[in-house]
Short mmCIF file of C-alpha atoms in Angstrom, two decimals:
data_model
loop_
_atom_site.label_atom_id
_atom_site.label_comp_id
_atom_site.label_asym_id
_atom_site.label_seq_id
_atom_site.Cartn_x
_atom_site.Cartn_y
_atom_site.Cartn_z
CA MET J 24 87.72 96.30 107.72
CA ILE J 25 88.56 95.15 104.38
CA THR J 26 90.19 98.32 102.63
CA ILE J 27 89.73 98.51 98.79
CA ALA J 28 92.36 100.71 96.04
CA LEU J 29 89.47 102.30 93.81
CA PRO J 30 91.13 104.01 90.63
CA LYS J 31 90.93 107.60 89.75
CA GLY J 32 89.41 109.08 86.81
CA ALA J 33 87.91 106.60 84.15
CA LEU J 34 87.32 103.23 85.76
CA LEU J 35 86.12 105.19 89.53
CA SER J 36 82.43 105.31 88.88
CA ASP J 37 82.42 101.87 87.22
CA SER J 38 84.25 101.08 89.75
CA ILE J 39 81.71 102.19 92.81
CA GLN J 40 79.00 100.10 90.83
CA LEU J 41 80.53 97.50 91.67
CA PHE J 42 80.64 98.16 95.55
CA GLN J 43 77.18 99.19 95.68
CA LYS J 44 75.63 95.57 93.81
CA ILE J 45 76.86 93.77 97.17
CA GLY J 46 76.43 96.78 99.98
CA LEU J 47 79.13 98.58 100.05
CA ASP J 48 78.74 102.08 99.42
CA PHE J 49 81.77 104.17 98.48
CA SER J 50 79.57 107.45 96.83
CA ALA J 51 80.99 109.67 98.46
CA PHE J 52 84.35 109.53 96.57
CA LEU J 53 81.68 110.38 93.15
CA ASP J 54 81.29 114.42 95.30
CA PRO J 55 83.11 116.87 93.66
CA LYS J 56 83.03 118.31 97.14
CA ASN J 57 85.17 115.29 98.45
CA ARG J 58 88.78 115.71 99.52
CA GLN J 59 89.25 113.03 100.93
CA LEU J 60 91.36 110.06 99.86
CA GLN J 61 90.39 107.89 102.43
CA ILE J 62 86.78 107.48 104.06
CA SER J 63 84.65 103.89 105.02
CA ASP J 64 81.13 102.75 103.91
CA PRO J 65 78.05 103.61 105.60
CA THR J 66 78.16 100.71 107.19
CA GLN J 67 81.52 100.57 108.46
CA THR J 68 81.83 96.99 106.46
CA ALA J 69 85.10 98.10 104.57
CA THR J 70 87.55 100.75 103.97
CA ALA J 71 88.26 102.44 100.25
CA LEU J 72 91.41 104.33 99.70
CA LEU J 73 91.53 106.21 96.14
CA VAL J 74 95.05 106.01 94.80
CA ARG J 75 96.07 106.88 91.29
CA ALA J 76 95.61 103.89 88.94
CA THR J 77 98.63 103.16 89.10
CA ASP J 78 99.10 102.92 92.13
CA VAL J 79 96.47 100.74 93.00
CA PRO J 80 98.20 97.23 92.30
CA VAL J 81 100.69 98.45 94.76
CA TYR J 82 98.84 99.15 97.49
CA VAL J 83 97.36 95.50 97.11
CA GLU J 84 101.17 93.93 96.53
CA TYR J 85 102.18 95.68 100.10
CA GLY J 86 98.84 94.04 101.91
CA GLN J 87 97.75 97.73 103.00
CA ALA J 88 94.29 97.14 100.23
CA GLN J 89 93.24 93.79 100.61
CA LEU J 90 91.62 94.26 97.37
CA GLY J 91 92.24 96.83 94.24
CA ILE J 92 90.21 97.63 90.98
CA VAL J 93 93.49 98.10 87.94
CA GLY J 94 92.61 97.81 84.85
CA TYR J 95 94.11 94.56 82.49
CA ASP J 96 96.98 96.90 81.06
CA LEU J 97 98.76 97.68 84.43
CA LEU J 98 99.20 94.42 85.47
CA LEU J 99 101.62 93.09 82.30
CA GLU J 100 103.19 96.44 82.15
CA LYS J 101 104.29 96.08 85.93
CA LYS J 102 103.55 92.21 86.04
CA PRO J 103 102.79 93.63 91.00
CA VAL J 104 102.71 90.37 92.65
CA VAL J 105 99.13 90.47 92.85
CA ALA J 106 96.29 87.96 92.68
CA ASN J 107 94.03 88.86 89.34
CA LEU J 108 90.18 87.32 90.20
CA VAL J 109 87.63 88.53 88.25
CA ASP J 110 86.79 90.02 84.75
CA LEU J 111 84.62 93.12 85.30
CA LYS J 112 83.97 93.31 82.14
CA PHE J 113 84.23 98.01 82.43
CA GLY J 114 86.39 100.20 80.85
CA SER J 115 87.51 98.31 77.83
CA CYS J 116 89.83 99.00 76.38
CA ARG J 117 93.09 97.65 73.67
CA MET J 118 96.69 98.69 73.76
CA SER J 119 97.82 99.04 69.97
CA VAL J 120 100.25 99.88 67.60
CA ALA J 121 99.31 103.00 66.10
CA VAL J 122 101.35 104.95 63.10
CA PRO J 123 100.97 108.24 60.66
CA LYS J 124 97.81 107.43 58.33
CA THR J 125 100.77 108.47 55.14
CA SER J 126 102.97 105.99 57.32
CA PRO J 127 104.96 104.28 55.14
CA TYR J 128 105.29 101.23 57.75
CA GLN J 129 101.67 99.69 57.65
CA ARG J 130 102.04 96.86 59.07
CA PRO J 131 105.00 96.44 62.20
CA VAL J 132 107.70 94.28 60.96
CA ASP J 133 107.51 96.92 58.49
CA LEU J 134 108.79 99.28 61.43
CA PRO J 135 112.86 99.88 59.97
CA PRO J 136 115.30 97.56 62.24
CA HIS J 137 116.51 100.21 65.42
CA GLY J 138 113.39 102.60 64.17
CA LYS J 139 111.36 104.43 67.52
CA VAL J 140 108.58 103.48 69.48
CA ALA J 141 107.33 105.72 71.72
CA SER J 142 104.92 104.35 74.80
CA LYS J 143 103.70 104.77 78.30
CA PHE J 144 104.19 101.09 78.32
CA VAL J 145 107.62 100.39 77.73
CA ASN J 146 107.82 96.99 79.24
CA CYS J 147 104.12 95.87 76.60
CA ALA J 148 105.85 97.69 73.68
CA LYS J 149 110.06 95.78 74.31
CA GLU J 150 107.70 92.77 74.96
CA TYR J 151 105.50 92.24 71.54
CA PHE J 152 108.77 94.08 69.29
CA ARG J 153 111.28 91.38 70.85
CA SER J 154 107.98 88.37 69.87
CA LEU J 155 108.15 90.18 66.60
CA ASP J 156 111.86 89.44 66.76
CA LEU J 157 112.36 93.20 65.53
CA PRO J 158 114.97 94.73 67.46
CA VAL J 159 113.39 98.82 67.33
CA GLU J 160 113.89 101.27 70.02
CA ILE J 161 110.78 102.28 73.15
CA ILE J 162 110.88 105.73 73.87
CA PRO J 163 109.54 106.00 77.62
CA LEU J 164 106.94 109.00 77.10
CA TYR J 165 104.21 109.85 80.17
CA GLY J 166 102.02 112.69 77.97
CA SER J 167 100.35 112.71 74.62
CA VAL J 168 102.49 109.39 73.14
CA GLU J 169 100.83 111.38 70.03
CA LEU J 170 103.31 113.77 70.40
CA GLY J 171 105.94 111.29 68.63
CA PRO J 172 105.44 110.87 65.44
CA ILE J 173 104.34 113.87 64.40
CA THR J 174 107.53 115.57 65.42
CA GLY J 175 109.50 113.19 63.81
CA MET J 176 110.66 111.23 66.97
CA SER J 177 109.96 107.98 66.46
CA GLU J 178 107.86 105.90 63.35
CA ALA J 179 105.02 104.07 66.08
CA ILE J 180 103.69 104.33 69.42
CA VAL J 181 102.26 102.29 71.72
CA ASP J 182 99.44 103.21 72.84
CA LEU J 183 95.90 102.23 75.00
CA VAL J 184 93.41 103.17 72.56
CA SER J 185 89.66 103.09 73.93
CA THR J 186 87.50 104.92 71.59
CA GLY J 187 89.96 105.66 68.73
CA LYS J 188 89.14 110.08 69.08
CA THR J 189 93.39 110.82 70.46
CA LEU J 190 93.80 108.49 66.83
CA ARG J 191 92.03 110.83 65.05
CA GLU J 192 92.85 113.73 65.90
CA ASN J 193 95.82 112.67 65.32
CA GLY J 194 96.19 111.20 62.44
CA LEU J 195 97.05 108.27 63.36
CA ILE J 196 95.92 104.83 62.90
CA GLU J 197 95.93 101.38 64.47
CA ILE J 198 98.01 98.93 62.64
CA ASP J 199 98.15 95.92 64.80
CA THR J 200 96.89 94.79 68.28
CA LEU J 201 98.55 93.91 71.12
CA PHE J 202 95.87 92.31 73.46
CA GLU J 203 92.41 93.62 75.15
CA SER J 204 92.38 95.02 78.19
CA THR J 205 89.44 95.32 80.85
CA SER J 206 89.64 95.68 84.81
CA ARG J 207 90.20 93.74 86.96
CA LEU J 208 89.74 92.86 90.62
CA ILE J 209 92.85 91.74 92.38
CA ALA J 210 93.71 90.53 95.86
CA HIS J 211 97.05 90.67 97.73
CA PRO J 212 97.34 87.03 97.51
CA LEU J 213 98.62 85.84 101.19
CA SER J 214 94.69 87.69 102.64
CA TYR J 215 93.22 85.57 100.14
CA ARG J 216 94.96 82.35 100.52
CA LEU J 217 94.22 83.02 104.26
CA ASN J 218 91.02 84.36 103.43
CA LEU J 219 91.46 87.39 106.38
CA ASP J 220 88.80 88.85 107.05
CA ASN J 221 86.26 86.61 104.74
CA LEU J 222 87.47 87.91 102.37
CA ASN J 223 86.77 85.52 99.61
CA ASN J 224 83.60 86.07 100.59
CA TRP J 225 83.66 89.83 98.96
CA VAL J 226 85.15 88.19 95.78
CA GLU J 227 82.63 85.39 94.85
CA LYS J 228 79.99 88.70 95.78
CA VAL J 229 81.99 90.52 93.06
CA ARG J 230 82.21 86.99 90.70
CA THR J 231 78.02 86.32 90.97
CA SER J 232 77.42 89.88 90.02
CA VAL J 233 79.34 90.19 87.18
CA ILE J 234 77.55 87.24 86.32
CA ASN J 235 74.90 87.96 86.83
CA GLN J 236 74.47 91.73 85.53
CA PRO J 237 72.55 91.62 82.07
CA MET W 3 115.11 126.47 63.09
CA ILE W 4 115.47 125.60 66.78
CA THR W 5 112.93 123.92 68.67
CA ILE W 6 112.23 124.63 72.26
CA ALA W 7 110.58 121.28 74.65
CA LEU W 8 108.52 123.70 77.05
CA PRO W 9 106.93 121.71 80.53
CA LYS W 10 103.08 121.77 81.20
CA GLY W 11 102.86 122.69 84.74
CA ALA W 12 103.70 124.88 87.32
CA LEU W 13 107.35 125.84 85.11
CA LEU W 14 105.15 126.67 82.26
CA SER W 15 104.11 130.18 82.85
CA ASP W 16 107.93 131.92 83.72
CA SER W 17 109.28 129.88 81.22
CA ILE W 18 107.34 131.42 78.68
CA GLN W 19 108.64 134.93 80.34
CA LEU W 20 111.43 134.12 80.25
CA PHE W 21 111.76 133.16 76.47
CA GLN W 22 109.33 136.57 76.05
CA LYS W 23 112.53 138.73 76.83
CA ILE W 24 114.91 137.29 74.51
CA GLY W 25 112.96 137.85 72.01
CA LEU W 26 110.27 134.09 71.32
CA ASP W 27 107.51 134.77 72.92
CA PHE W 28 105.12 131.44 73.05
CA SER W 29 102.09 133.25 75.38
CA ALA W 30 100.23 131.27 72.67
CA PHE W 31 100.59 128.47 74.82
CA LEU W 32 99.34 130.25 78.20
CA ASP W 33 95.75 130.52 76.50
CA PRO W 34 93.32 128.65 78.41
CA LYS W 35 91.62 127.69 74.83
CA ASN W 36 94.97 126.53 73.38
CA ARG W 37 95.13 123.21 72.15
CA GLN W 38 97.98 122.94 70.34
CA LEU W 39 100.87 120.77 71.32
CA GLN W 40 103.32 122.80 68.76
CA ILE W 41 104.16 126.14 67.78
CA SER W 42 105.98 128.86 66.21
CA ASP W 43 107.01 132.45 68.21
CA PRO W 44 105.39 134.69 65.74
CA THR W 45 108.67 135.92 64.28
CA GLN W 46 109.13 131.91 63.24
CA THR W 47 112.50 131.60 64.85
CA ALA W 48 111.82 129.01 66.49
CA THR W 49 108.90 125.81 67.69
CA ALA W 50 107.99 125.18 71.12
CA LEU W 51 106.28 121.90 72.23
CA LEU W 52 104.26 121.58 74.89
CA VAL W 53 105.49 118.14 76.74
CA ARG W 54 104.73 117.05 80.20
CA ALA W 55 107.41 118.05 82.55
CA THR W 56 108.87 114.66 82.17
CA ASP W 57 109.36 114.27 78.91
CA VAL W 58 110.71 117.13 78.57
CA PRO W 59 114.76 115.59 78.95
CA VAL W 60 113.34 112.91 76.51
CA TYR W 61 113.20 115.24 73.84
CA VAL W 62 116.31 117.05 74.60
CA GLU W 63 117.81 113.56 75.12
CA TYR W 64 117.02 112.71 71.90
CA GLY W 65 117.47 116.33 69.91
CA GLN W 66 114.15 116.02 68.82
CA ALA W 67 114.74 119.59 70.85
CA GLN W 68 118.15 121.27 71.56
CA LEU W 69 116.64 123.21 74.11
CA GLY W 70 114.28 123.00 77.00
CA ILE W 71 113.32 123.41 80.44
CA VAL W 72 113.74 121.03 83.84
CA GLY W 73 113.36 120.61 87.70
CA TYR W 74 117.24 119.84 88.80
CA ASP W 75 114.95 117.62 90.35
CA LEU W 76 113.73 114.92 87.05
CA LEU W 77 117.77 115.50 85.80
CA LEU W 78 118.95 114.00 89.31
CA GLU W 79 116.34 111.14 89.60
CA LYS W 80 115.72 110.01 85.19
CA LYS W 81 120.07 111.09 84.80
CA PRO W 82 119.06 111.86 81.32
CA VAL W 83 122.59 112.63 78.50
CA VAL W 84 121.98 116.37 78.21
CA ALA W 85 123.50 119.79 79.01
CA ASN W 86 122.44 121.17 81.91
CA LEU W 87 123.72 124.66 81.10
CA VAL W 88 121.98 127.68 83.64
CA ASP W 89 120.42 127.66 86.35
CA LEU W 90 116.99 129.74 85.50
CA LYS W 91 116.49 130.38 89.27
CA PHE W 92 113.23 129.83 89.26
CA GLY W 93 110.93 126.46 90.46
CA SER W 94 112.29 126.49 93.51
CA CYS W 95 111.74 123.57 95.76
CA ARG W 96 113.40 121.04 97.53
CA MET W 97 113.32 116.67 97.79
CA SER W 98 112.74 115.91 101.37
CA VAL W 99 112.27 113.13 103.48
CA ALA W 100 109.22 113.44 105.96
CA VAL W 101 107.34 111.87 108.62
CA PRO W 102 104.23 111.77 110.34
CA LYS W 103 104.30 114.52 113.34
CA THR W 104 103.85 112.08 115.37
CA SER W 105 106.64 109.35 114.62
CA PRO W 106 109.26 108.05 116.63
CA TYR W 107 111.41 107.96 113.96
CA GLN W 108 112.81 112.03 113.89
CA ARG W 109 116.22 111.82 112.18
CA PRO W 110 116.35 109.41 109.28
CA VAL W 111 119.39 107.26 110.61
CA ASP W 112 116.33 106.80 113.41
CA LEU W 113 113.96 105.10 110.50
CA PRO W 114 114.50 101.10 111.38
CA PRO W 115 116.38 98.45 109.39
CA HIS W 116 114.40 97.20 106.24
CA GLY W 117 111.43 100.26 106.90
CA LYS W 118 109.89 101.40 103.80
CA VAL W 119 110.01 104.95 102.53
CA ALA W 120 107.01 105.35 99.64
CA SER W 121 108.68 108.67 96.95
CA LYS W 122 108.12 109.09 92.83
CA PHE W 123 111.62 109.79 93.16
CA VAL W 124 112.78 106.22 93.65
CA ASN W 125 116.15 106.87 91.94
CA CYS W 126 116.78 110.05 94.21
CA ALA W 127 115.47 107.83 97.91
CA LYS W 128 117.89 105.14 97.11
CA GLU W 129 121.22 107.02 96.02
CA TYR W 130 120.19 108.99 99.70
CA PHE W 131 119.42 106.61 102.21
CA ARG W 132 122.41 104.04 100.93
CA SER W 133 124.52 107.30 101.53
CA LEU W 134 123.17 106.80 104.87
CA ASP W 135 124.22 103.24 105.15
CA LEU W 136 119.95 101.82 106.11
CA PRO W 137 118.02 99.32 103.81
CA VAL W 138 115.35 100.47 103.71
CA GLU W 139 112.65 99.78 100.98
CA ILE W 140 111.51 102.34 98.34
CA ILE W 141 107.98 102.51 97.63
CA PRO W 142 107.08 103.29 93.80
CA LEU W 143 104.16 105.82 94.71
CA TYR W 144 102.84 107.86 91.29
CA GLY W 145 100.30 110.23 93.09
CA SER W 146 99.26 111.41 96.65
CA VAL W 147 103.00 109.96 98.30
CA GLU W 148 100.96 111.68 101.63
CA LEU W 149 98.64 108.48 101.28
CA GLY W 150 101.83 105.92 102.32
CA PRO W 151 102.47 107.26 106.42
CA ILE W 152 98.85 107.81 106.59
CA THR W 153 97.45 104.15 105.93
CA GLY W 154 100.32 102.64 107.55
CA MET W 155 101.97 101.73 104.14
CA SER W 156 106.13 103.92 104.98
CA GLU W 157 107.15 104.99 108.30
CA ALA W 158 108.43 108.06 105.76
CA ILE W 159 108.48 109.60 101.85
CA VAL W 160 110.67 111.36 99.75
CA ASP W 161 108.86 114.52 97.81
CA LEU W 162 109.60 117.31 96.64
CA VAL W 163 108.00 120.64 98.69
CA SER W 164 107.36 123.90 97.95
CA THR W 165 105.44 125.59 99.69
CA GLY W 166 104.98 122.39 102.69
CA LYS W 167 101.22 123.05 102.77
CA THR W 168 100.46 119.58 101.68
CA LEU W 169 103.06 117.58 104.30
CA ARG W 170 100.80 120.17 107.36
CA GLU W 171 97.83 119.36 105.46
CA ASN W 172 98.69 115.87 106.16
CA GLY W 173 100.36 116.44 109.30
CA LEU W 174 103.99 115.03 107.79
CA ILE W 175 106.84 117.28 108.80
CA GLU W 176 110.59 117.32 107.29
CA ILE W 177 113.27 115.91 108.74
CA ASP W 178 115.69 116.29 106.58
CA THR W 179 116.34 117.93 102.72
CA LEU W 180 118.23 115.94 100.11
CA PHE W 181 119.17 118.78 97.63
CA GLU W 182 117.52 122.01 96.75
CA SER W 183 115.97 122.31 93.09
CA THR W 184 115.28 125.09 89.91
CA SER W 185 114.93 125.18 86.72
CA ARG W 186 117.54 124.16 84.89
CA LEU W 187 117.84 125.39 80.49
CA ILE W 188 119.12 121.88 79.47
CA ALA W 189 120.44 121.18 75.54
CA HIS W 190 120.51 118.24 73.26
CA PRO W 191 124.33 117.98 73.64
CA LEU W 192 125.57 116.83 70.05
CA SER W 193 123.74 120.70 69.10
CA TYR W 194 125.71 123.08 71.90
CA ARG W 195 128.46 121.61 71.12
CA LEU W 196 128.59 121.81 67.47
CA ASN W 197 126.45 124.47 67.48
CA LEU W 198 123.98 123.41 65.27
CA ASP W 199 121.58 126.68 63.82
CA ASN W 200 123.49 128.92 66.00
CA LEU W 201 122.56 126.99 69.10
CA ASN W 202 125.09 128.52 71.64
CA ASN W 203 123.94 132.30 71.06
CA TRP W 204 120.66 131.77 72.07
CA VAL W 205 121.89 130.10 75.34
CA GLU W 206 124.06 133.14 75.91
CA LYS W 207 120.47 135.19 75.56
CA VAL W 208 119.40 133.67 78.24
CA ARG W 209 122.37 133.23 81.05
CA THR W 210 122.60 137.26 80.15
CA SER W 211 119.28 137.65 80.78
CA VAL W 212 119.24 135.13 83.89
CA ILE W 213 121.88 137.29 85.44
CA ASN W 214 120.46 140.94 84.59
CA GLN W 215 117.37 140.09 86.29
CA PRO W 216 116.15 141.96 89.42
#
């Protein structure tokens, strides 16, 4: 029996739809009364774990789940040792640099050397500014990154943007995009290579389902 | 005007009560309709920032807030460069090692070498097992750490325990305590040393209020 790690939050309902299309029903997780974090599909073919999005690659890396769904942004940030197999197309967003509308810095390279940039995605931000040869300091924040520029703690932020509503509400504008992100099907590398529990068959089903979707 | 960083979540209401006792009213943050993350008290003496608990020491370390309230556990885990000034007595909890009730490992030193321990508090857990001379692997999880032993990914967890309800619900028992934790008043070291905005006066007021409480 294979185990699949599903992410709580924004990607959950699309993830469950995807597996429904290939015959695995984990919709019990969408019941607001559900408190279980581990369920089997009704045909007893697979088990699903409901975990925080950040934890999905951990469960897959340690082989506790053979498959998982995770945003490409997390793969770039955490660099887990997992196989990135299928672009699932949903959960589109982008990693952007944003500054206050009134900022004198309207291009990333305008930012002052040793300026400060607040981000949850410390590694992505560091890599980006290193590639620009700009020695800024990255301040790790875990909630409300927008508060960085509002309080004056940082000149800019690097954050995930989907609709752009949060940025607009906080008077921030995007001045560059680091990369675009979508959800990915990931697998435990060894299980995939050895085709344990006929894993490749499930991966192919997901791949075909994504290609054939309208 | 001084700025105070207040933690969202479990410590917020006690934190607001504490500052009310010394004449600073930030109770607007407790209004469920409130969406502001930055407010001044009605006498315009101080500003408060409402931030995620993990971010409080970041705002204080960078001097964006001169004072903050944070759990001792976070100070030990993140080691921010802040002055730890007053034990506020509320928010009591303990950092514990827990295993499944049915585990063959009923003492930390019984854990197998190269066994796995899941924790949000990676640094605290590493330091603890290093002090026991036990080479376990710490698996970083950000949500539902209890799933570690339930799924078989780890033999034990290191996590904050307050009532013990979550552990009991998941069939886990504590086998050791790393340390006890309470909330602390922290300050930006330089502002405190230079007594900017008469900061020491506010710290003394907090200290006196804590000593005199019933």
